[in-house]
Amino acid sequence: MKRPLLFTLSVFAATMGIVSCGVDPNSPGVEYMPDMYRSPAVEAYVDYGSSKHLDWTQSQKDEAGVKPILARIPAAGSVAYMGQDAIFGMPYALPNDTSGYSRAAKEIHSPLLSSKENIEKGIVLFNRFCQHCHGKEGHGDGKISQNGHIAGIPDYATKLKDLEEGKIYHTLQYGKGLMGSHASQMSQKERWQVIEYVKCLQKGITSPEFDSKGMLKMPVASADADSTKKI
Amino acid sequence: MKRLLASFKKAAILSITAITMSTSAFAVSIHEGGDAAKGEQLFKANCASCHKITDEVLAAPGLKGIADRWKGKDELLVKWVQNPNAAIATGDAYVKGLIAQYAANFGVMPGQAVTKEDINHIMTYVASGASAGGGAGAQAASADQCITLEDLEKLEPEDLEEGQDIYLVNQDKGGSSAFIWIVIIALILLVIGISGANISRSLKNAQAESESEEDHRSYLQMAKDWMWKNKKFVSVMGLFLFCYFFVVGYGTLMDIGVYEGYNPEQPIWFSHAAHVCKNEIDCQYCHSSAAKSKHAGIPSVNVCMNCHKGIKNGAVTKETEIAKIYEAIGFDPKTGQYRTDVEKKPIVWNKVHNLPDHVYFNHSQHVTVGKIDCRQCHGPVDLYTTGRQATTAQINAMIKDPNYKGITSGVNGQPVASTLIELTKPTLTMGWCIECHNKSKVDLASNDYYVEMHERYKSTEAGRRALRGLLQENINEEREASSWGKMPDTLAPSLSVKGLGGWECGKCHY
């Protein structure tokens, strides 16, 4: 009678084996059709460099020159296809040095109008890309500054009141001081839209108002000289 | 002779003291005598974005020891701070050295609008070497409000604040298996007990019979005989086992392809809570391509460096995790410069959200066109450390929780509960997708994308006909839903994504 007992026990051992699968946090769980999830076609953020050679050791991979396919910098000189916004697709001409910075003040100007459309998009982008350091109203009092991580972020309305738009653009392109380049996150048009809002903040306008034509109402009337060229 | 020497010594000492006294009386160095407290304020407002008062290079050389480096050049230092180009024009060798060393990386310091007295205060503060201060205290104050799911998991159930436990529901798949184990062990004990009783009884019976008779039956035959003998027991156990395997098997099969709560290890222990909750960085600062492309994107290291060029010491993990970013991009935190002699190594993150090949999902369509809050699908990200796949329970918990603080702005700054939709199916399954496509309402009138589409429809006769059909369909639907035969109060159609074709196979499947 001992053997039937063994049989019963083995059945339960098998049950345990089945049930105990899958509590490893690094395993997503059972896949229905694994080849649908781990496809040979290239997908974003899948490490093909190593997953195609799972049985290889690191030294074997090094020897064969197998490297992970991850985010890469576009080839030098590549120009993004911009469709109708072609003027925003041109590469930035000025070099990343002090002479470029001072030249930007005179040579680089916003191609955008200070219109409702541009400034409102600028506000959205400012809240996304700038406010955590520069603060919601640009006083340099964002959360990162309040938490003591980065100190001395200048206020647009006082210290940077007279900063030229070209220099702001140059800074977004290359970074300046502790601020890094934001060229990889914002398109050229988006950068100019942010600058349109920053120009409001420089004048102390935190909630811009617009006239019947959808143009920014200035506290002091000043005609935009070359508004005909802008879009 | 001795006396002569002594007097000579005396005279020498006297003269030296006289000289030092006279110099200090004539010109007090700019590095002393100022008000350190005032200097701290001025330093933070004007200098702290690039300089530290230690010897660490931030975006400019650290100021520790500046009194020795600029000794006797107070006038030049003032000139340098107020108008660096004028100081360069003097042709001073030390200034030239500074330019050669730092200008290529950090540029030339812009002139600062400070007076000579201000500089005196600042230099006194720098010389006093007091810590930058303020930072640590402020950090601790806001840290308490940002709790992570890991923190919640560590707490005992009675320590959880009211409403916090709802985030932990169903988030660990391992939890339910503990119950299964208890059931299994109980069953094994039961079987052993019953079998034991059977054996002892059979042994007694066997002893009564002749012991010389050998058993030639096969194991299978023995099992069959045993089962035949214990018909009742076997049939009850069999039924039980069948039901058990059916339930467990069904559960396992239903779990296939469901990856809720998947939270793999990552090469860097990144805390979403620290970035999103404490420092209020918008999701799309790092995942900037979510608005423009199919993929939300994991930020490349240069995006990390936009802040971590300056932030070298994290609040939670201090320097260890941030050092991994520096290693990846080849940045030397001591000199504040990128190294050219090391190879850059990409960070190989583990993919968390994975859809099968035959599914087409586009982030920009949901984020930019649909204006859907990230949290609708990704859950309370401000409670996460490393990225994880949200569970439906967590997403619903966020909607129900009246105390949920929420990520920075949300969608149009509205409270979470009003913008999110409560769903029932597990995340990243097809049921979940189409459930949301059915429940979500599309606001055609205030959405540029649909306004433009509407104009295009209106411009052709076929388009107008299609619009009329759509309107009628929605009126019918609403009439059915509200009460039989009665016209709805408003004729404004409330379109769901399904109404716009969100249930068409080809929308989401290749």
XYZ file of C-alpha atoms in Angstrom:
741
model
C 0.000 0.000 0.000
C 3.044 2.296 0.196
C 3.312 2.754 -3.579
C -0.163 4.233 -4.142
C 0.744 6.756 -1.498
C 3.839 7.603 -3.513
C 1.630 8.069 -6.569
C -0.677 10.468 -4.741
C 2.280 12.433 -3.447
C 3.840 12.708 -6.886
C 0.575 14.097 -8.271
C 0.702 16.816 -5.650
C 4.368 17.474 -6.299
C 3.445 18.059 -9.943
C 0.659 20.433 -8.885
C 3.070 22.360 -6.731
C 5.498 22.555 -9.592
C 2.865 24.071 -11.868
C 1.533 26.526 -9.320
C 4.908 27.785 -8.149
C 5.702 29.358 -11.534
C 6.005 33.083 -12.041
C 6.579 35.346 -9.036
C 9.962 36.593 -10.261
C 9.694 40.404 -10.525
C 12.003 40.370 -13.534
C 9.686 38.102 -15.476
C 6.569 39.695 -16.933
C 4.670 36.383 -16.711
C 3.604 33.710 -19.153
C 3.488 34.895 -22.744
C 0.777 33.597 -25.023
C 2.892 33.542 -28.160
C 6.439 34.486 -27.201
C 7.507 35.231 -30.758
C 4.803 37.893 -30.939
C 6.335 39.657 -27.963
C 9.995 39.074 -28.801
C 9.865 39.620 -32.514
C 12.801 39.468 -34.882
C 11.604 42.763 -36.381
C 13.299 45.683 -34.679
C 11.184 47.316 -31.990
C 11.974 50.345 -29.866
C 13.844 49.828 -26.600
C 14.459 46.145 -27.034
C 18.072 45.222 -26.546
C 18.713 43.263 -29.724
C 22.412 43.405 -29.152
C 22.128 40.981 -26.301
C 18.769 39.279 -26.754
C 19.796 37.771 -30.082
C 22.815 36.222 -28.431
C 21.334 35.145 -25.134
C 23.712 32.220 -24.788
C 26.794 34.347 -25.438
C 29.066 35.540 -22.703
C 30.065 39.184 -22.477
C 33.554 38.471 -23.781
C 32.123 36.661 -26.816
C 29.892 39.663 -27.492
C 32.832 42.043 -27.150
C 34.869 39.921 -29.530
C 32.149 39.866 -32.182
C 31.447 43.553 -31.639
C 27.813 42.995 -30.604
C 26.486 46.211 -29.169
C 23.026 47.124 -27.936
C 20.905 49.044 -30.397
C 19.736 52.028 -28.417
C 18.977 55.684 -29.018
C 21.571 57.107 -31.368
C 22.499 60.599 -32.432
C 21.353 61.291 -36.016
C 24.090 61.300 -38.620
C 26.009 64.569 -38.807
C 24.398 67.068 -41.128
C 20.977 65.419 -41.220
C 18.073 67.828 -41.545
C 14.648 66.927 -40.204
C 11.749 66.847 -42.642
C 9.434 69.594 -41.473
C 6.742 69.687 -44.160
C 5.114 73.122 -44.148
C 7.370 74.304 -41.341
C 10.459 74.006 -43.523
C 11.957 77.246 -42.221
C 12.248 75.608 -38.821
C 14.216 72.719 -40.228
C 17.382 74.639 -41.021
C 20.466 73.889 -38.937
C 21.570 76.508 -36.421
C 24.359 78.565 -37.908
C 26.174 80.059 -34.949
C 28.987 78.227 -33.156
C 28.821 77.178 -29.513
C 31.225 79.727 -28.079
C 31.258 83.217 -26.635
C 31.414 84.894 -30.027
C 28.401 82.884 -31.168
C 26.527 83.935 -28.050
C 27.155 87.612 -28.595
C 26.427 87.346 -32.324
C 23.091 85.635 -31.537
C 21.838 88.844 -29.926
C 22.057 90.709 -33.237
C 21.654 87.987 -35.841
C 18.971 85.657 -34.473
C 15.398 86.886 -34.328
C 12.109 85.207 -33.674
C 10.287 84.206 -36.875
C 7.042 84.049 -34.906
C 4.489 86.716 -34.066
C 3.558 87.418 -30.474
C 0.149 85.965 -31.205
C -2.365 84.167 -29.011
C -1.692 80.875 -30.745
C 2.064 81.025 -30.304
C 2.065 82.327 -26.749
C -0.543 79.873 -25.515
C 1.450 76.997 -26.981
C 4.489 78.592 -25.363
C 2.806 78.527 -21.954
C 2.097 74.802 -22.302
C 5.691 74.161 -23.348
C 7.074 76.432 -20.616
C 5.173 74.462 -17.976
C 6.526 71.270 -19.451
C 10.154 72.160 -20.069
C 11.055 75.160 -17.910
C 8.923 75.650 -14.808
C 10.526 73.035 -12.559
C 13.688 75.184 -12.488
C 12.621 78.671 -13.596
C 9.323 78.662 -11.684
C 5.769 79.015 -12.921
C 6.176 82.778 -13.378
C 9.832 82.702 -14.307
C 11.207 84.066 -11.042
C 13.765 81.266 -10.783
C 11.805 79.646 -7.959
C 10.816 76.268 -9.388
C 10.630 73.186 -7.184
C 14.209 72.191 -7.994
C 15.353 75.567 -6.739
C 13.057 75.438 -3.687
C 14.389 72.003 -2.789
C 17.896 73.424 -2.812
C 19.221 71.375 -5.717
C 20.137 74.261 -8.010
C 20.567 77.722 -6.546
C 20.704 81.152 -8.086
C 18.411 80.630 -11.084
C 17.963 84.150 -12.472
C 14.592 85.888 -12.607
C 13.354 86.764 -16.120
C 11.585 89.873 -14.891
C 14.620 91.461 -13.225
C 18.042 90.036 -13.968
C 17.265 88.770 -17.454
C 14.868 91.619 -18.291
C 16.924 92.827 -21.235
C 18.225 89.494 -22.492
C 17.842 89.404 -26.270
C 15.646 86.699 -27.830
C 18.555 85.522 -29.955
C 20.604 84.843 -26.849
C 17.719 82.923 -25.282
C 17.510 80.819 -28.431
C 21.267 80.275 -28.400
C 20.992 79.103 -24.779
C 18.182 76.666 -25.621
C 20.258 75.349 -28.513
C 23.559 74.814 -26.696
C 22.875 75.380 -22.996
C 24.644 77.902 -20.817
C 26.195 77.540 -17.412
C 24.337 74.816 -15.565
C 21.473 74.739 -18.052
C 21.850 72.033 -20.648
C 20.874 72.044 -24.301
C 17.167 71.524 -24.880
C 17.519 71.037 -28.610
C 16.829 67.307 -28.356
C 13.530 67.867 -26.560
C 12.036 70.852 -28.362
C 11.738 71.495 -32.077
C 12.898 74.858 -33.387
C 9.328 76.098 -33.633
C 8.602 75.010 -30.076
C 11.719 76.805 -28.853
C 10.528 80.040 -30.440
C 7.054 79.545 -28.982
C 8.562 79.204 -25.505
C 10.627 82.326 -26.155
C 7.472 84.237 -27.117
C 6.131 83.483 -23.635
C 9.472 84.178 -21.938
C 9.428 87.595 -23.619
C 6.085 88.208 -21.838
C 7.634 87.155 -18.533
C 10.539 89.544 -19.123
C 7.979 92.340 -19.301
C 6.323 91.028 -16.134
C 3.240 89.729 -17.960
C 2.345 86.405 -16.354
C -1.127 86.019 -17.830
C -0.967 87.552 -21.295
C -4.014 89.239 -22.810
C -4.735 89.530 -26.478
C -6.482 92.079 -28.669
C -9.201 91.413 -31.236
C -6.615 90.356 -33.839
C -5.174 87.774 -31.472
C -2.006 89.776 -30.869
C -0.423 90.299 -27.483
C -1.600 93.441 -25.706
C 1.515 95.339 -24.710
C 1.568 97.368 -21.504
C 3.350 100.055 -23.516
C 2.400 100.225 -27.182
C 5.314 99.259 -29.404
C 4.817 98.373 -33.006
C 6.518 95.256 -34.306
C 8.612 96.632 -37.135
C 8.958 93.592 -39.348
C 5.698 91.847 -38.497
C 4.938 91.347 -42.181
C 7.763 88.844 -42.529
C 6.581 86.721 -39.635
C 4.085 83.897 -39.499
C 77.406 89.643 21.933
C 74.324 87.867 23.271
C 72.655 91.101 24.209
C 73.385 92.539 20.823
C 71.826 89.561 19.121
C 68.772 89.705 21.374
C 68.229 93.370 20.699
C 68.622 92.744 16.985
C 65.972 90.035 17.170
C 63.679 92.349 19.080
C 64.099 95.039 16.526
C 63.382 92.599 13.714
C 60.199 91.340 15.343
C 59.076 94.866 16.050
C 59.656 95.975 12.520
C 57.785 92.969 11.087
C 54.782 93.650 13.312
C 54.910 97.261 12.329
C 54.893 96.362 8.650
C 51.960 93.942 8.984
C 50.055 96.415 11.093
C 50.650 99.201 8.645
C 49.488 97.163 5.636
C 46.324 96.023 7.410
C 45.681 99.557 8.513
C 46.144 101.003 5.043
C 44.048 98.544 2.964
C 41.676 95.954 4.366
C 41.536 93.000 2.004
C 38.277 92.566 0.123
C 38.073 89.035 1.499
C 37.412 90.088 5.087
C 35.386 92.488 7.164
C 32.131 92.178 5.257
C 28.765 90.890 6.434
C 28.691 87.134 5.792
C 24.897 86.886 6.081
C 24.403 89.579 3.473
C 27.082 87.899 1.405
C 25.189 84.614 1.487
C 22.068 86.274 0.095
C 24.050 88.044 -2.598
C 25.959 84.885 -3.433
C 22.780 82.868 -3.878
C 21.188 85.530 -6.033
C 24.164 86.258 -8.272
C 26.804 83.552 -8.149
C 25.303 80.258 -7.010
C 24.004 79.222 -10.431
C 27.601 78.623 -11.553
C 29.915 78.788 -8.522
C 30.152 76.772 -5.348
C 32.009 77.951 -2.266
C 33.769 74.604 -2.053
C 36.473 73.596 -4.534
C 33.922 71.731 -6.666
C 33.597 72.926 -10.248
C 29.924 73.458 -11.068
C 29.658 75.536 -14.241
C 32.643 77.596 -13.166
C 35.548 77.096 -10.753
C 34.754 76.660 -7.065
C 35.542 79.705 -4.982
C 37.330 77.993 -2.090
C 40.735 79.585 -1.622
C 39.910 82.559 -3.825
C 41.524 84.873 -1.269
C 44.898 83.223 -1.873
C 44.553 83.016 -5.630
C 43.661 86.683 -6.018
C 45.927 87.932 -3.251
C 46.767 91.580 -3.645
C 44.589 91.963 -6.743
C 41.454 93.296 -5.094
C 40.932 96.001 -7.682
C 41.279 93.502 -10.495
C 38.871 91.094 -8.779
C 36.225 93.809 -8.537
C 36.784 94.657 -12.172
C 36.607 90.976 -13.088
C 33.267 90.507 -11.345
C 31.699 93.701 -12.618
C 33.071 93.659 -16.140
C 35.118 90.580 -17.052
C 36.080 91.855 -20.503
C 37.751 94.906 -18.974
C 39.688 92.619 -16.635
C 40.817 90.494 -19.555
C 41.936 93.633 -21.346
C 44.391 94.394 -18.528
C 46.376 91.358 -19.655
C 46.836 89.917 -16.184
C 48.499 86.522 -16.336
C 46.173 84.830 -13.842
C 43.054 86.059 -15.659
C 44.534 84.790 -18.909
C 45.076 81.406 -17.278
C 41.442 81.324 -16.120
C 40.173 82.061 -19.602
C 42.396 79.394 -21.104
C 41.240 76.806 -18.596
C 37.505 77.390 -18.417
C 36.214 79.586 -21.249
C 36.056 76.793 -23.805
C 33.697 74.747 -21.633
C 31.748 77.279 -19.668
C 32.174 80.554 -21.550
C 33.315 83.833 -20.026
C 31.552 84.972 -16.874
C 28.944 87.638 -17.601
C 29.375 90.922 -15.757
C 27.486 91.071 -12.475
C 25.546 94.088 -11.246
C 27.149 94.224 -7.801
C 28.985 97.033 -6.014
C 32.390 96.805 -4.408
C 30.752 96.515 -0.970
C 28.594 93.655 -2.257
C 31.702 91.852 -3.456
C 33.234 92.425 -0.035
C 30.196 90.766 1.608
C 30.270 87.880 -0.848
C 34.005 87.263 -0.401
C 33.596 87.335 3.380
C 30.879 84.747 3.052
C 33.058 82.615 0.766
C 35.994 82.887 3.187
C 33.777 81.929 6.126
C 33.161 78.668 4.272
C 29.673 78.256 5.692
C 27.751 75.557 3.920
C 25.335 76.641 1.254
C 22.576 75.713 3.723
C 18.858 75.955 3.214
C 18.910 73.099 0.763
C 18.855 70.182 3.171
C 16.101 71.641 5.312
C 13.856 72.438 2.401
C 14.448 68.983 0.980
C 13.393 67.241 4.182
C 10.245 69.307 4.391
C 8.911 68.250 1.025
C 10.275 64.711 1.196
C 7.623 63.540 3.640
C 4.776 64.239 1.269
C 6.205 62.032 -1.436
C 5.701 58.427 -0.440
C 6.441 55.584 -2.850
C 4.667 52.278 -3.366
C 7.760 50.557 -1.949
C 7.376 52.620 1.231
C 3.721 51.658 1.440
C 4.543 47.971 0.964
C 7.007 48.069 3.854
C 4.447 49.536 6.244
C 2.336 47.306 8.459
C -1.360 47.385 7.492
C -2.274 49.267 10.669
C 0.341 51.958 9.962
C -1.147 52.807 6.593
C -3.029 56.053 6.517
C -6.636 55.948 5.531
C -7.035 55.512 1.810
C -3.436 54.472 1.154
C -4.141 50.749 1.172
C -6.211 50.981 -1.998
C -2.991 51.444 -3.999
C -1.723 48.065 -2.846
C -4.744 46.051 -3.983
C -3.915 43.347 -6.532
C -0.554 44.826 -7.247
C 1.439 41.758 -6.247
C 0.584 38.594 -8.128
C 2.550 36.552 -5.556
C 0.008 37.395 -2.865
C -2.671 35.014 -4.093
C -0.228 32.118 -4.443
C 0.327 32.068 -0.657
C -3.265 30.956 -0.231
C -2.777 28.231 -2.847
C 0.224 26.936 -0.907
C -1.781 26.681 2.288
C -4.479 24.722 0.471
C -1.879 22.377 -1.052
C -0.169 21.670 2.267
C -3.528 21.040 3.937
C -4.440 18.606 1.158
C -1.134 16.756 1.421
C -1.549 16.375 5.176
C -5.100 15.130 4.648
C -3.999 12.555 2.063
C -1.091 11.388 4.223
C -3.410 11.007 7.182
C -6.042 9.045 5.289
C -3.467 6.884 3.545
C -1.717 6.213 6.829
C -4.971 5.029 8.360
C -5.607 2.863 5.300
C -2.136 1.348 5.483
C -2.374 0.447 9.125
C -5.755 -1.172 8.542
C -4.485 -3.088 5.501
C -1.408 -4.236 7.432
C -3.630 -5.653 10.125
C -5.671 -7.468 7.487
C -2.537 -8.753 5.761
C -1.064 -10.093 8.986
C -4.120 -12.245 9.414
C -3.574 -13.769 5.948
C -0.602 -15.860 4.876
C 2.637 -13.813 4.674
C 4.505 -16.066 2.236
C 2.411 -15.035 -0.772
C 4.456 -12.678 -3.014
C 2.985 -9.769 -4.926
C 3.642 -10.101 -8.690
C 1.341 -7.342 -9.887
C 2.661 -4.282 -11.765
C 2.640 -0.891 -10.072
C -0.130 0.300 -12.384
C -2.225 -2.762 -11.572
C -1.596 -2.207 -7.894
C -2.726 1.408 -8.213
C -5.814 0.313 -10.094
C -6.617 -2.320 -7.504
C -6.092 0.161 -4.728
C -8.335 2.661 -6.422
C -10.976 0.009 -6.992
C -10.805 -0.948 -3.379
C -11.146 2.660 -2.212
C -13.746 3.729 -4.754
C -15.430 6.303 -2.578
C -12.249 7.967 -1.434
C -10.757 8.036 -4.919
C -13.885 9.416 -6.556
C -14.258 12.185 -3.975
C -10.576 13.044 -4.232
C -10.762 12.816 -8.027
C -13.662 15.213 -8.171
C -11.883 17.565 -5.809
C -8.657 17.400 -7.802
C -10.534 17.954 -11.043
C -12.241 21.067 -9.688
C -8.988 22.288 -8.197
C -7.014 21.847 -11.407
C -9.837 23.416 -13.382
C -9.880 26.532 -11.224
C -6.100 26.858 -11.018
C -5.696 26.047 -14.691
C -8.347 28.559 -15.718
C -6.708 31.215 -13.560
C -3.291 30.465 -15.033
C -4.599 30.551 -18.600
C -6.388 33.853 -17.964
C -3.114 35.257 -16.606
C -1.244 34.520 -19.819
C -0.519 37.742 -21.584
C -1.492 39.824 -18.527
C 1.521 41.645 -17.148
C -0.094 43.948 -14.584
C 2.278 45.101 -11.906
C 5.385 44.066 -13.893
C 8.231 45.919 -12.231
C 11.603 44.685 -13.487
C 14.950 45.707 -12.073
C 16.629 48.527 -13.956
C 20.306 49.369 -14.412
C 19.747 52.583 -12.454
C 17.478 52.806 -9.425
C 15.499 55.716 -10.800
C 12.839 57.236 -8.568
C 9.825 58.652 -10.378
C 8.595 59.902 -6.991
C 11.701 62.047 -6.475
C 11.451 63.594 -9.926
C 7.707 63.912 -10.377
C 6.357 64.362 -6.875
C 9.195 66.172 -5.099
C 10.541 68.266 -7.927
C 7.382 68.539 -10.019
C 9.000 67.771 -13.324
C 6.413 67.207 -16.043
C 6.265 63.671 -17.465
C 6.919 65.028 -20.915
C 10.120 66.809 -19.945
C 11.905 63.467 -20.087
C 9.413 61.509 -22.187
C 9.244 64.385 -24.640
C 8.544 62.291 -27.716
C 5.192 61.130 -26.297
C 3.618 64.256 -27.761
C 5.165 63.789 -31.187
C 5.729 60.140 -31.938
C 4.555 56.592 -31.524
C 6.881 56.044 -28.588
C 6.934 57.909 -25.296
C 10.661 57.376 -25.281
C 13.156 56.794 -22.538
C 15.231 59.963 -22.213
C 18.763 59.829 -23.511
C 21.490 60.618 -20.995
C 21.939 64.195 -22.233
C 18.417 64.910 -20.923
C 19.427 63.568 -17.505
C 22.484 65.810 -17.649
C 20.336 68.920 -18.167
C 19.767 68.825 -14.406
C 22.346 66.365 -13.114
C 25.220 68.434 -14.395
C 24.504 70.458 -11.277
C 22.689 67.969 -9.051
C 25.349 65.478 -8.046
C 23.880 64.330 -4.770
C 20.394 62.836 -4.756
C 18.007 63.001 -1.810
C 17.489 59.230 -1.568
C 20.457 57.355 -3.014
C 23.016 60.140 -2.647
C 25.801 59.747 -5.193
C 25.637 56.073 -6.129
C 22.860 56.101 -8.723
C 23.726 59.495 -10.211
C 27.313 58.280 -10.664
C 25.962 55.680 -13.116
C 24.707 58.484 -15.373
C 28.130 60.100 -15.262
C 29.779 56.817 -16.150
C 27.444 56.324 -19.095
C 28.115 59.734 -20.618
C 31.707 60.099 -19.453
C 31.252 63.106 -17.184
C 33.696 63.996 -14.447
C 31.713 65.450 -11.526
C 34.883 66.813 -9.929
C 35.878 69.051 -12.816
C 32.362 69.493 -14.215
C 33.568 68.553 -17.689
C 32.884 65.796 -20.168
C 35.789 63.462 -20.607
C 37.060 62.654 -24.047
C 39.297 59.753 -23.029
C 36.510 57.341 -22.050
C 34.005 55.492 -24.201
C 30.372 56.391 -23.667
C 28.231 53.450 -22.649
C 24.504 53.506 -23.338
C 22.274 52.623 -20.415
C 20.392 49.440 -21.287
C 17.002 49.876 -19.652
C 14.604 46.981 -19.374
C 11.455 47.457 -21.351
C 8.409 47.456 -19.065
C 5.420 47.970 -21.352
C 5.465 45.528 -24.218
C 2.682 45.050 -26.730
C 2.535 42.118 -29.133
C 3.754 42.669 -32.656
C 0.327 42.825 -34.230
C -0.782 45.783 -32.116
C -0.343 49.355 -33.269
C -0.284 51.891 -30.479
C 0.590 55.544 -30.943
C 1.403 57.792 -27.977
C 1.003 61.094 -29.821
C -2.516 60.152 -30.894
C -3.525 59.699 -27.272
C -1.444 62.495 -25.710
C -1.657 65.263 -28.309
C -4.922 64.532 -30.097
C -6.880 62.783 -27.334
C -5.359 64.996 -24.608
C -5.406 62.004 -22.283
C -3.602 62.276 -18.993
C -0.579 59.978 -18.735
C -2.016 58.553 -15.504
C -5.067 57.117 -17.290
C -2.865 54.286 -18.493
C 0.297 54.537 -16.386
C -1.300 54.958 -12.983
C -0.008 56.977 -10.036
C 3.509 57.426 -11.431
C 4.355 59.857 -8.638
C 4.246 56.906 -6.253
C 6.622 54.775 -8.313
C 10.332 54.387 -8.085
C 11.446 52.506 -11.199
C 8.908 52.225 -13.975
C 6.220 49.627 -13.548
C 3.111 48.545 -15.379
C 0.174 49.959 -13.447
C -2.644 47.707 -12.353
C -6.239 48.658 -13.048
C -6.820 48.630 -9.287
C -4.142 51.300 -8.810
C -5.565 53.483 -11.548
C -9.041 53.206 -10.063
C -7.622 53.845 -6.583
C -6.180 57.133 -7.809
C -9.607 58.177 -9.077
C -11.331 57.263 -5.821
C -8.693 58.709 -3.496
C -9.800 62.222 -2.504
C -6.334 62.980 -1.096
C -4.441 62.046 -4.230
C -2.073 64.917 -4.881
C -1.411 64.254 -8.515
C 1.403 65.093 -10.853
C 2.166 68.772 -11.440
C -0.426 70.158 -13.767
C -2.406 67.200 -15.006
C -4.570 67.850 -18.019
C -5.524 71.518 -18.069
C -4.944 71.630 -14.320
C -8.153 69.772 -13.542
C -8.412 67.398 -10.588
C -7.594 63.817 -11.444
C -10.957 62.226 -10.807
C -12.721 64.403 -13.370
C -10.386 63.522 -16.234
C -9.769 59.820 -15.689
C -12.100 56.958 -16.524
C -12.648 54.001 -14.234
C -12.003 50.700 -16.007
C -12.288 47.044 -15.071
C -10.095 44.966 -17.393
C -6.379 44.380 -16.689
C -4.037 46.986 -18.140
C -2.488 46.509 -21.578
C -4.989 43.865 -22.595
C -7.277 44.308 -25.562
C -10.349 44.269 -23.309
C -8.908 47.232 -21.447
C -8.227 49.180 -24.644
C -11.682 48.747 -26.108
C -13.376 49.301 -22.755
C -11.775 52.726 -22.634
C -12.526 53.410 -26.304
C -16.151 52.729 -25.475
C -16.363 54.782 -22.289
C -14.257 57.818 -23.178
C -16.086 60.793 -24.583
C -14.524 62.906 -27.304
C -14.968 66.644 -27.013
C -15.140 67.576 -30.676
C -15.873 71.261 -30.235
C -12.771 72.267 -28.284
C -10.246 69.994 -29.939
C -8.263 71.538 -32.812
C -7.707 68.159 -34.393
C -11.427 67.451 -34.722
C -12.373 71.036 -35.547
C -10.072 70.800 -38.546
C -11.490 67.369 -39.406
C -15.038 68.712 -39.049
C -14.323 71.542 -41.469
C -12.995 69.047 -43.966
C -16.125 66.867 -43.637
C -18.443 69.839 -44.021
C -16.815 70.903 -47.268
C -18.130 67.934 -49.295
C -21.618 66.509 -49.815
C -20.468 62.982 -48.942
C -18.895 64.285 -45.781
C -22.066 66.139 -44.782
C -24.083 62.971 -45.345
C -21.669 61.007 -43.155
C -21.936 63.629 -40.410
C -25.748 63.541 -40.500
C -25.663 59.746 -40.219
C -23.281 59.944 -37.297
C -25.453 62.483 -35.522
C -28.584 60.371 -36.006
C -26.797 57.285 -34.788
C -25.755 59.036 -31.623
C -29.193 60.459 -31.004
C -30.632 56.964 -31.379
C -28.058 55.573 -29.004
C -28.696 58.210 -26.403
C -32.449 57.880 -26.721
C -32.141 54.156 -26.110
C -29.884 54.698 -23.171
C -31.942 57.380 -21.421
C -35.517 56.130 -21.621
C -37.542 54.334 -24.238
C -38.862 56.512 -26.991
C -38.218 59.779 -25.196
C -36.004 62.337 -26.898
C -32.846 63.179 -24.974
C -32.790 66.613 -23.340
C -29.868 67.793 -25.409
C -29.227 67.044 -29.017
C -25.479 67.487 -28.617
C -24.021 64.138 -29.560
C -21.643 62.721 -26.992
C -19.287 60.802 -29.185
C -17.138 58.033 -27.807
C -13.900 56.944 -29.418
C -15.868 53.920 -30.576
C -18.213 56.280 -32.417
C -15.215 57.622 -34.308
C -14.143 54.158 -35.335
C -12.163 53.222 -32.240
C -13.463 49.666 -32.426
C -12.434 49.127 -36.051
C -9.916 46.262 -36.185
C -7.627 48.116 -38.560
C -7.242 51.074 -36.184
C -5.080 49.133 -33.771
C -4.066 45.998 -35.662
C -1.675 45.788 -38.539
